[in-house]
CSV table of C-alpha atoms and ligand atoms in Angstrom, one decimal:
chain,number,residue,atom,x,y,z
A,1,MET,CA,29.4,-13.3,-36.2
A,2,GLN,CA,29.1,-17.1,-36.5
A,3,VAL,CA,30.4,-19.0,-33.5
A,4,LEU,CA,30.1,-22.7,-32.9
A,5,PHE,CA,30.1,-23.7,-29.2
A,6,LYS,CA,31.1,-27.3,-29.0
A,7,ASN,CA,29.4,-29.6,-26.3
A,8,ALA,CA,27.5,-26.7,-24.7
A,9,MET,CA,24.7,-26.8,-22.0
A,10,LEU,CA,21.5,-25.3,-23.4
A,11,TYR,CA,18.7,-24.1,-21.2
A,12,ARG,CA,15.3,-25.0,-22.6
A,13,ASP,CA,11.9,-24.9,-20.6
A,14,GLY,CA,13.7,-25.4,-17.2
A,15,VAL,CA,16.1,-28.1,-18.2
A,16,PHE,CA,19.5,-28.3,-19.7
A,17,LEU,CA,20.2,-30.1,-23.0
A,18,ARG,CA,23.7,-30.8,-24.1
A,19,GLY,CA,25.2,-30.6,-27.6
A,20,ASP,CA,26.8,-28.2,-30.2
A,21,VAL,CA,25.1,-24.9,-30.5
A,22,LEU,CA,25.6,-22.3,-33.3
A,23,ALA,CA,25.2,-18.7,-32.7
A,24,SER,CA,24.8,-17.3,-36.2
A,25,ASP,CA,24.4,-13.5,-36.5
A,26,GLY,CA,22.2,-13.4,-33.5
A,27,ARG,CA,20.2,-16.5,-34.1
A,28,LEU,CA,20.5,-19.7,-32.0
A,29,VAL,CA,20.8,-22.9,-34.1
A,30,PHE,CA,20.3,-26.1,-32.3
A,31,PRO,CA,20.9,-28.9,-33.3
A,32,VAL,CA,23.5,-27.7,-35.6
A,33,PRO,CA,23.1,-29.0,-39.2
A,34,GLY,CA,26.0,-30.4,-41.2
A,35,GLY,CA,28.0,-28.3,-43.5
A,36,VAL,CA,28.4,-25.3,-41.2
A,37,PHE,CA,31.8,-23.5,-41.4
A,38,PRO,CA,31.8,-21.0,-38.5
A,39,GLU,CA,34.1,-18.0,-38.0
A,40,ALA,CA,35.0,-19.3,-34.6
A,41,VAL,CA,34.8,-22.5,-32.7
A,42,VAL,CA,34.8,-22.6,-28.9
A,43,GLU,CA,35.5,-26.0,-27.7
A,44,ASP,CA,37.6,-26.2,-24.6
A,45,ARG,CA,35.4,-24.2,-22.3
A,46,SER,CA,32.4,-25.0,-20.1
A,47,VAL,CA,29.7,-23.1,-22.2
A,48,ALA,CA,26.2,-22.6,-21.1
A,49,VAL,CA,23.5,-20.9,-23.1
A,50,PHE,CA,20.7,-19.3,-21.1
A,51,PRO,CA,17.6,-17.2,-22.0
A,52,GLY,CA,18.5,-13.4,-21.7
A,53,PHE,CA,18.3,-12.5,-18.0
A,54,ALA,CA,15.8,-9.9,-16.9
A,55,ASP,CA,16.3,-7.5,-14.1
A,56,VAL,CA,13.1,-5.7,-12.8
A,57,HIS,CA,15.0,-3.3,-10.6
A,58,VAL,CA,17.7,-1.0,-11.9
A,59,HIS,CA,18.5,2.7,-11.9
A,60,PHE,CA,19.7,4.2,-15.2
A,61,ARG,CA,19.6,7.9,-13.9
A,62,GLU,CA,18.2,9.5,-17.1
A,63,PRO,CA,16.7,12.0,-17.3
A,64,GLY,CA,18.2,14.1,-14.5
A,65,PHE,CA,21.4,12.4,-13.2
A,66,SER,CA,23.5,11.5,-16.3
A,67,TYR,CA,26.7,12.0,-14.3
A,68,LYS,CA,25.9,8.8,-12.5
A,69,GLU,CA,24.8,6.6,-15.3
A,70,THR,CA,23.0,6.9,-18.7
A,71,ILE,CA,20.6,4.6,-20.4
A,72,ARG,CA,23.3,4.0,-22.9
A,73,THR,CA,26.0,2.9,-20.3
A,74,GLY,CA,23.4,1.2,-18.0
A,75,SER,CA,22.1,-1.0,-20.8
A,76,LEU,CA,25.6,-1.8,-22.2
A,77,ALA,CA,26.5,-2.9,-18.6
A,78,ALA,CA,23.3,-5.0,-18.6
A,79,ALA,CA,24.1,-6.6,-21.9
A,80,ARG,CA,27.7,-7.5,-20.5
A,81,GLY,CA,26.0,-9.2,-17.5
A,82,GLY,CA,23.7,-11.4,-19.8
A,83,TYR,CA,20.6,-9.1,-19.4
A,84,THR,CA,18.3,-8.5,-22.3
A,85,ALA,CA,15.5,-6.7,-20.4
A,86,VAL,CA,15.7,-4.4,-17.5
A,87,CYS,CA,13.1,-2.1,-15.7
A,88,PRO,CA,14.5,1.3,-14.5
A,89,MET,CA,13.1,2.9,-11.5
A,90,PRO,CA,11.4,6.3,-11.6
A,91,ASN,CA,13.5,8.3,-9.0
A,92,LEU,CA,14.6,10.6,-11.9
A,93,ASP,CA,14.3,14.3,-12.7
A,94,PRO,CA,11.6,14.8,-13.8
A,95,VAL,CA,9.9,11.8,-12.1
A,96,PRO,CA,7.9,10.0,-14.8
A,97,HIS,CA,4.4,10.5,-13.3
A,98,ASP,CA,2.4,11.4,-16.3
A,99,LEU,CA,2.7,10.9,-20.0
A,100,ASP,CA,4.7,14.2,-20.5
A,101,THR,CA,7.3,13.2,-18.0
A,102,LEU,CA,7.5,9.6,-19.0
A,103,GLN,CA,7.8,10.6,-22.7
A,104,GLN,CA,11.1,12.3,-21.8
A,105,GLU,CA,12.5,9.0,-20.5
A,106,LEU,CA,11.0,7.0,-23.3
A,107,SER,CA,12.7,9.2,-25.9
A,108,ILE,CA,16.1,8.6,-24.4
A,109,ILE,CA,15.4,4.9,-24.2
A,110,GLU,CA,14.3,4.9,-27.8
A,111,ARG,CA,17.4,6.6,-28.9
A,112,ASP,CA,20.0,5.0,-26.7
A,113,ALA,CA,19.1,1.6,-25.2
A,114,VAL,CA,20.8,-1.5,-26.6
A,115,ILE,CA,18.5,-4.0,-24.9
A,116,ARG,CA,14.8,-3.9,-23.8
A,117,VAL,CA,14.3,-1.2,-21.3
A,118,ILE,CA,10.8,-1.1,-19.9
A,119,PRO,CA,10.4,1.7,-17.3
A,120,TYR,CA,8.2,1.9,-14.2
A,121,GLY,CA,5.9,4.8,-13.8
A,122,ALA,CA,5.8,6.5,-10.5
A,123,ILE,CA,2.9,5.6,-8.0
A,124,THR,CA,2.7,9.2,-6.7
A,125,ARG,CA,3.4,12.6,-8.1
A,126,ASP,CA,7.1,13.3,-7.8
A,127,GLU,CA,7.3,10.2,-5.5
A,128,LYS,CA,6.1,12.4,-2.7
A,129,GLY,CA,3.6,9.9,-1.5
A,130,THR,CA,0.6,12.1,-1.3
A,131,VAL,CA,-1.1,12.6,-4.9
A,132,LEU,CA,-1.5,9.6,-7.2
A,133,ALA,CA,0.3,9.8,-10.4
A,134,ASP,CA,-1.5,9.4,-13.8
A,135,LEU,CA,-1.4,5.6,-13.6
A,136,GLU,CA,-3.9,5.1,-16.5
A,137,GLY,CA,-2.0,7.4,-18.8
A,138,MET,CA,1.2,5.7,-18.3
A,139,ALA,CA,0.0,2.1,-18.1
A,140,PRO,CA,0.5,1.2,-21.8
A,141,TYR,CA,4.2,2.1,-21.7
A,142,VAL,CA,5.4,0.8,-18.3
A,143,CYS,CA,6.1,-2.5,-16.7
A,144,GLY,CA,4.3,-1.5,-13.5
A,145,PHE,CA,4.4,1.3,-10.9
A,146,SER,CA,6.8,2.0,-8.2
A,147,ASP,CA,8.1,4.9,-5.9
A,148,ASP,CA,11.3,3.2,-5.5
A,149,GLY,CA,13.8,5.1,-3.3
A,150,HIS,CA,10.9,6.0,-1.0
A,151,GLY,CA,8.2,4.1,0.8
A,152,VAL,CA,4.5,5.1,0.3
A,153,GLN,CA,3.9,6.0,4.0
A,154,ASP,CA,0.1,6.5,3.7
A,155,GLY,CA,-1.8,3.3,3.6
A,156,ALA,CA,-4.9,4.9,2.0
A,157,VAL,CA,-2.8,6.3,-0.9
A,158,MET,CA,-1.3,2.8,-1.5
A,159,LEU,CA,-4.7,1.2,-1.4
A,160,ARG,CA,-6.0,3.6,-3.9
A,161,ALA,CA,-3.0,3.0,-6.2
A,162,MET,CA,-3.5,-0.8,-5.9
A,163,GLU,CA,-7.1,-0.6,-6.8
A,164,ARG,CA,-6.3,1.4,-10.0
A,165,ALA,CA,-3.3,-0.8,-10.9
A,166,ALA,CA,-5.4,-3.9,-10.3
A,167,ALA,CA,-8.1,-2.5,-12.7
A,168,MET,CA,-5.4,-2.3,-15.4
A,169,GLY,CA,-3.7,-5.5,-14.7
A,170,LYS,CA,-0.4,-3.8,-13.8
A,171,PRO,CA,1.9,-4.7,-10.9
A,172,ILE,CA,2.8,-2.4,-8.1
A,173,ALA,CA,6.6,-2.8,-7.0
A,174,ALA,CA,6.9,-1.4,-3.5
A,175,HIS,CA,10.0,0.0,-1.8
A,176,CYS,CA,8.9,-0.9,1.7
A,177,GLU,CA,10.3,1.6,4.2
A,178,GLU,CA,8.7,3.2,7.2
A,179,ASN,CA,10.4,6.7,7.6
A,180,ASP,CA,9.3,7.0,11.2
A,181,LEU,CA,11.4,3.9,12.2
A,182,LEU,CA,14.7,5.0,10.4
A,183,PHE,CA,16.1,7.0,13.3
A,184,GLY,CA,18.9,8.4,11.0
A,185,GLY,CA,20.2,4.8,10.3
A,186,TYR,CA,22.3,4.0,7.3
A,187,ILE,CA,23.5,0.4,7.8
A,188,HIS,CA,21.9,-2.6,9.4
A,189,ASP,CA,21.0,-2.1,13.1
A,190,GLY,CA,23.2,-5.1,14.4
A,191,GLU,CA,26.4,-6.1,15.7
A,192,TYR,CA,28.6,-4.2,13.3
A,193,ALA,CA,26.8,-1.0,13.9
A,194,ARG,CA,27.0,-1.3,17.6
A,195,VAL,CA,30.7,-2.1,17.6
A,196,HIS,CA,31.8,0.6,15.0
A,197,GLY,CA,29.3,3.3,16.4
A,198,HIS,CA,27.1,3.6,13.4
A,199,ARG,CA,23.4,4.4,13.4
A,200,GLY,CA,21.4,1.3,12.3
A,201,ILE,CA,18.3,0.8,10.2
A,202,CYS,CA,16.0,-1.8,12.0
A,203,PRO,CA,14.2,-4.6,10.1
A,204,GLU,CA,10.9,-3.4,11.3
A,205,SER,CA,11.1,-0.4,9.0
A,206,GLU,CA,10.9,-2.8,6.1
A,207,TRP,CA,8.6,-5.6,7.3
A,208,ILE,CA,6.0,-3.4,8.9
A,209,PRO,CA,5.0,-1.8,5.6
A,210,ILE,CA,5.3,-5.2,3.9
A,211,ALA,CA,2.7,-6.6,6.4
A,212,ARG,CA,0.4,-3.6,5.7
A,213,ASP,CA,0.7,-4.0,2.0
A,214,ALA,CA,0.1,-7.7,2.0
A,215,VAL,CA,-3.3,-7.0,3.6
A,216,LEU,CA,-4.0,-4.2,1.1
A,217,ALA,CA,-3.0,-6.3,-1.9
A,218,GLY,CA,-5.3,-9.1,-0.7
A,219,ARG,CA,-8.2,-6.6,-0.4
A,220,SER,CA,-7.5,-4.9,-3.7
A,221,GLY,CA,-6.6,-7.9,-5.8
A,222,CYS,CA,-3.5,-6.0,-7.1
A,223,ALA,CA,-0.5,-7.9,-8.4
A,224,TYR,CA,1.8,-6.7,-5.7
A,225,HIS,CA,5.6,-7.1,-5.8
A,226,VAL,CA,8.0,-6.4,-2.9
A,227,CYS,CA,11.4,-4.7,-3.9
A,228,HIS,CA,14.8,-5.7,-2.4
A,229,VAL,CA,13.6,-7.9,0.5
A,230,SER,CA,16.5,-7.9,3.1
A,231,SER,CA,15.1,-9.4,6.3
A,232,ALA,CA,14.0,-12.7,7.7
A,233,GLU,CA,10.8,-11.4,9.0
A,234,SER,CA,9.9,-10.0,5.6
A,235,VAL,CA,10.4,-13.4,4.0
A,236,GLU,CA,8.0,-15.0,6.6
A,237,ILE,CA,5.4,-12.3,6.0
A,238,ILE,CA,5.4,-12.8,2.3
A,239,ARG,CA,5.5,-16.7,2.7
A,240,ARG,CA,2.2,-16.3,4.9
A,241,ALA,CA,0.6,-14.0,2.4
A,242,LYS,CA,1.2,-16.3,-0.4
A,243,ALA,CA,-0.4,-19.2,1.7
A,244,ARG,CA,-3.4,-17.1,2.1
A,245,GLY,CA,-3.6,-16.7,-1.7
A,246,VAL,CA,-2.4,-13.1,-1.9
A,247,ASP,CA,-1.0,-12.2,-5.4
A,248,ILE,CA,2.3,-11.2,-3.9
A,249,THR,CA,5.9,-11.8,-5.3
A,250,CYS,CA,9.2,-10.4,-4.3
A,251,GLU,CA,12.8,-10.0,-5.2
A,252,THR,CA,16.0,-9.9,-3.4
A,253,GLY,CA,19.4,-8.9,-4.5
A,254,PRO,CA,22.8,-10.7,-4.8
A,255,HIS,CA,24.4,-8.7,-2.0
A,256,TYR,CA,21.7,-9.9,0.5
A,257,LEU,CA,22.2,-13.6,-0.5
A,258,VAL,CA,26.0,-13.6,-0.3
A,259,LEU,CA,27.0,-11.0,2.3
A,260,ASN,CA,26.2,-10.2,6.0
A,261,ASP,CA,26.9,-7.5,8.3
A,262,GLY,CA,30.0,-9.2,9.6
A,263,MET,CA,31.6,-8.6,6.2
A,264,LEU,CA,31.0,-4.8,6.1
A,265,GLU,CA,34.1,-2.6,5.6
A,266,GLU,CA,34.2,1.2,6.3
A,267,GLU,CA,33.6,2.0,2.6
A,268,GLY,CA,30.8,3.4,0.7
A,269,ARG,CA,30.7,0.2,-1.6
A,270,PHE,CA,29.1,-1.6,1.3
A,271,LYS,CA,26.3,0.9,1.7
A,272,MET,CA,22.8,0.5,0.1
A,273,ASN,CA,19.2,0.7,1.2
A,274,PRO,CA,17.9,-1.6,2.5
A,275,PRO,CA,21.3,-2.6,4.1
A,276,ILE,CA,23.2,-5.9,4.1
A,277,ARG,CA,21.8,-7.6,7.2
A,278,ALA,CA,22.7,-10.2,9.7
A,279,GLU,CA,23.6,-13.9,8.9
A,280,ARG,CA,20.1,-15.1,10.1
A,281,ASP,CA,18.5,-12.8,7.5
A,282,ARG,CA,20.8,-14.1,4.7
A,283,LEU,CA,19.9,-17.7,5.6
A,284,ALA,CA,16.2,-16.9,5.6
A,285,LEU,CA,16.5,-15.3,2.1
A,286,LEU,CA,18.3,-18.6,1.0
A,287,GLU,CA,15.5,-20.6,2.5
A,288,GLY,CA,13.0,-18.3,0.7
A,289,LEU,CA,14.8,-19.0,-2.6
A,290,LYS,CA,14.5,-22.7,-2.1
A,291,ASP,CA,10.9,-22.8,-1.2
A,292,GLY,CA,9.7,-20.3,-3.8
A,293,THR,CA,8.9,-17.5,-1.4
A,294,VAL,CA,11.4,-15.4,-3.1
A,295,ASP,CA,10.5,-15.3,-6.7
A,296,MET,CA,13.3,-13.5,-8.5
A,297,ILE,CA,16.7,-12.0,-8.2
A,298,ALA,CA,17.0,-8.2,-9.0
A,299,THR,CA,20.2,-6.3,-8.7
A,300,ASP,CA,19.0,-2.8,-7.6
A,301,HIS,CA,21.8,-1.6,-9.8
A,302,ALA,CA,22.1,1.9,-8.2
A,303,PRO,CA,25.2,3.8,-9.7
A,304,HIS,CA,26.5,6.9,-8.1
A,305,SER,CA,29.6,9.0,-8.9
A,306,ALA,CA,33.1,8.1,-7.3
A,307,GLU,CA,32.9,11.2,-5.2
A,308,GLU,CA,29.4,10.3,-3.9
A,309,LYS,CA,30.6,6.8,-2.9
A,310,SER,CA,33.8,8.1,-1.4
A,311,ARG,CA,32.5,9.2,2.0
A,312,GLY,CA,32.6,6.0,4.0
A,313,LEU,CA,29.5,4.3,5.4
A,314,ALA,CA,28.1,7.4,7.2
A,315,GLY,CA,28.5,9.9,4.4
A,316,SER,CA,28.3,8.0,1.1
A,317,ALA,CA,25.1,7.8,-1.2
A,318,MET,CA,23.0,4.8,-0.9
A,319,GLY,CA,23.4,2.1,-3.7
A,320,VAL,CA,25.7,-0.2,-5.4
A,321,VAL,CA,26.1,-1.5,-8.9
A,322,GLY,CA,25.2,-5.0,-9.7
A,323,LEU,CA,24.5,-5.8,-13.5
A,324,GLU,CA,27.9,-7.0,-14.4
A,325,THR,CA,28.5,-9.2,-11.3
A,326,ALA,CA,25.2,-10.8,-10.5
A,327,PHE,CA,25.4,-14.0,-12.4
A,328,PRO,CA,29.1,-14.7,-11.8
A,329,VAL,CA,28.7,-13.9,-8.0
A,330,LEU,CA,25.6,-16.0,-7.7
A,331,TYR,CA,26.9,-18.9,-9.7
A,332,THR,CA,30.1,-18.9,-7.8
A,333,GLU,CA,28.6,-18.5,-4.3
A,334,LEU,CA,25.2,-20.4,-4.6
A,335,VAL,CA,25.4,-22.9,-7.5
A,336,LYS,CA,29.0,-24.1,-7.3
A,337,PRO,CA,28.6,-25.0,-3.5
A,338,GLY,CA,25.4,-26.8,-4.3
A,339,ILE,CA,23.0,-24.3,-2.4
A,340,ILE,CA,20.7,-24.1,-5.5
A,341,GLU,CA,20.7,-25.6,-8.9
A,342,LEU,CA,21.8,-23.8,-12.0
A,343,SER,CA,18.4,-24.2,-13.5
A,344,ARG,CA,16.9,-22.5,-10.4
A,345,LEU,CA,19.2,-19.5,-10.8
A,346,VAL,CA,18.2,-19.2,-14.4
A,347,LYS,CA,14.5,-19.2,-13.4
A,348,LEU,CA,15.1,-16.6,-10.7
A,349,MET,CA,17.1,-14.3,-13.2
A,350,SER,CA,15.0,-14.8,-16.3
A,351,ASP,CA,11.7,-16.9,-16.3
A,352,ASN,CA,10.2,-15.6,-13.2
A,353,PRO,CA,10.8,-11.9,-13.7
A,354,ARG,CA,9.6,-12.0,-17.3
A,355,ARG,CA,6.4,-13.8,-16.3
A,356,ARG,CA,5.5,-11.5,-13.6
A,357,PHE,CA,6.2,-8.3,-15.4
A,358,GLY,CA,5.1,-9.4,-18.8
A,359,LEU,CA,8.6,-8.8,-20.4
A,360,ALA,CA,9.1,-10.1,-23.9
A,361,GLY,CA,12.2,-12.3,-24.6
A,362,GLU,CA,11.8,-13.5,-28.1
A,363,GLY,CA,15.2,-14.0,-29.8
A,364,ASP,CA,17.1,-13.3,-26.6
A,365,PHE,CA,19.9,-15.4,-25.2
A,366,CYS,CA,23.3,-15.1,-23.4
A,367,VAL,CA,26.3,-17.4,-23.6
A,368,TRP,CA,28.6,-17.9,-20.6
A,369,ASP,CA,32.0,-19.6,-20.0
A,370,LEU,CA,31.2,-21.1,-16.6
A,371,ASP,CA,34.8,-22.0,-15.8
A,372,ALA,CA,36.5,-18.7,-16.5
A,373,GLU,CA,37.9,-17.6,-13.2
A,374,TYR,CA,38.9,-13.9,-12.6
A,375,THR,CA,38.9,-11.3,-9.9
A,376,VAL,CA,36.1,-8.7,-9.9
A,377,ASP,CA,37.6,-5.4,-11.2
A,378,PRO,CA,35.2,-2.4,-11.3
A,379,ALA,CA,37.7,-0.6,-13.7
A,380,GLU,CA,36.5,-3.1,-16.4
A,381,PHE,CA,32.7,-2.3,-15.9
A,382,LEU,CA,30.8,-0.6,-18.8
A,383,SER,CA,28.6,1.0,-16.1
A,384,MET,CA,29.6,4.4,-15.0
A,385,GLY,CA,29.1,3.3,-11.4
A,386,ARG,CA,32.0,1.5,-9.8
A,387,ALA,CA,31.0,0.8,-6.2
A,388,THR,CA,30.4,-2.9,-5.5
A,389,PRO,CA,30.9,-4.9,-2.4
A,390,PHE,CA,32.2,-7.7,-4.6
A,391,GLU,CA,35.3,-5.8,-5.7
A,392,GLY,CA,38.3,-8.1,-5.4
A,393,ARG,CA,36.3,-11.2,-5.2
A,394,ARG,CA,37.3,-14.3,-7.2
A,395,VAL,CA,34.4,-15.5,-9.3
A,396,ASN,CA,33.6,-18.0,-12.0
A,397,GLY,CA,31.6,-17.2,-15.1
A,398,ARG,CA,32.3,-14.8,-17.8
A,399,CYS,CA,29.7,-13.6,-20.4
A,400,LEU,CA,30.8,-14.4,-23.9
A,401,LEU,CA,27.8,-13.2,-25.9
A,402,THR,CA,24.5,-11.6,-25.4
A,403,VAL,CA,21.8,-11.4,-28.1
A,404,CYS,CA,18.6,-9.3,-27.8
A,405,ALA,CA,15.8,-9.8,-30.3
A,406,GLY,CA,18.3,-11.4,-32.6
A,407,ARG,CA,20.9,-8.5,-32.4
A,408,GLU,CA,24.3,-9.2,-30.8
A,409,VAL,CA,24.5,-6.5,-28.0
A,410,PHE,CA,27.6,-7.8,-26.3
A,411,ALA,CA,30.5,-10.0,-27.4
A,412,ASP,CA,33.5,-10.6,-25.1
A,413,ALA,CA,36.8,-9.6,-26.6
A,414,SER,CA,38.0,-13.3,-26.5
A,415,LEU,CA,35.2,-14.2,-29.0
A,416,LYS,CA,36.0,-11.4,-31.3
A,417,GLU,CA,39.6,-12.5,-31.4
A,418,GLY,CA,38.6,-16.0,-32.0
A,419,LYS,CA,40.4,-17.2,-28.9
B,1,DOR,O1,20.5,1.8,-2.2
B,1,DOR,C1,19.6,2.4,-2.9
B,1,DOR,N1,19.8,3.2,-3.9
B,1,DOR,N2,18.3,2.2,-2.4
B,1,DOR,C2,17.3,2.9,-2.9
B,1,DOR,O2,16.3,2.7,-2.5
B,1,DOR,C3,17.5,3.9,-4.0
B,1,DOR,C4,18.8,3.6,-4.7
B,1,DOR,C5,19.2,4.7,-5.5
B,1,DOR,O3,18.3,5.3,-6.4
B,1,DOR,O4,20.4,5.1,-5.6
């Protein structure tokens, strides 16, 4: 397909240039030479061209749980969200904890992925937290190591993992959760839980292990990354560790940046782990984004079946989908009101995750119509997961085209119809 985007914004090295941009069979041409006769011209829309987004925290559920999502559907959903590189977590069956088990996941990726899918290997065997996985065997094929879905409870196990990961120059991405402090909670331990009689998850269950790991990361020299940061205290601990020179980065998700527990409803689509927290936590995360403490945005795209998400806040599975709404939600809620600049959002969704996890992006880009306004409708998702707290929201920003390594992996119907 050859499409000419007239007077578009083009992101290059942290700044925006303006001019006509040609997408020609997966190649980006700028400036556009004379004598070009494209199949379609887009001229009356507010078009922005970004590098492909990268999400270092997704769940694609294969092997093991293909009724929730597959590598095919997950990567198609990612492409529709402007992503060209994603890192799926290893809470699978079998858990990728050595070359044999990892190979099962890699073969499906090789066969079905439409974008760059670079998995994590587990930190411990079966993510049980006791015996270390074959980190060295998996290292050449993974973006890093994680036991996501479970916190590594034993500090000595984590320290050993960090030392070995450091020796190979691979990051550890930690799901920080102290099991002893959960007390059967499933939403934030705050006002909403008290008023509605729910059991709460306290922020300490997250930040105590972050504080432990920040010390161990400093001691081991490991490239340490904190997954889905949700609480104000966590942000402050990470800020201080960075100031001490610890090699620590972190991510947060769109739902933690846009929602607070006052916005919860009695539906499974508002349930994930860690939970949506209080307004003070949300504001602290925004501060962290602005001052660089929060390095990147990851969706924690965690699809489950409709039935698994139909049992209200108490009974539903933990996890919401996010790949197809991340950019529109963040553009609408953070960039349009002037909370962060568009170039910052692109860094948080592309440059920073790629640099930290060494994800290639050559020949990748995505094209957005920033003014397109619509209501988030999960029925339109390419993901098999439909549970999102953003259902029914008005948002701006529609992905028109995603190109990965020079291949068109998503094109919006309006482009194909030449509208
Ligand atoms: O909400 C979540 N869903 N949090 C996790 O830690 C795991 C994830 C999943 O795998 O569904």
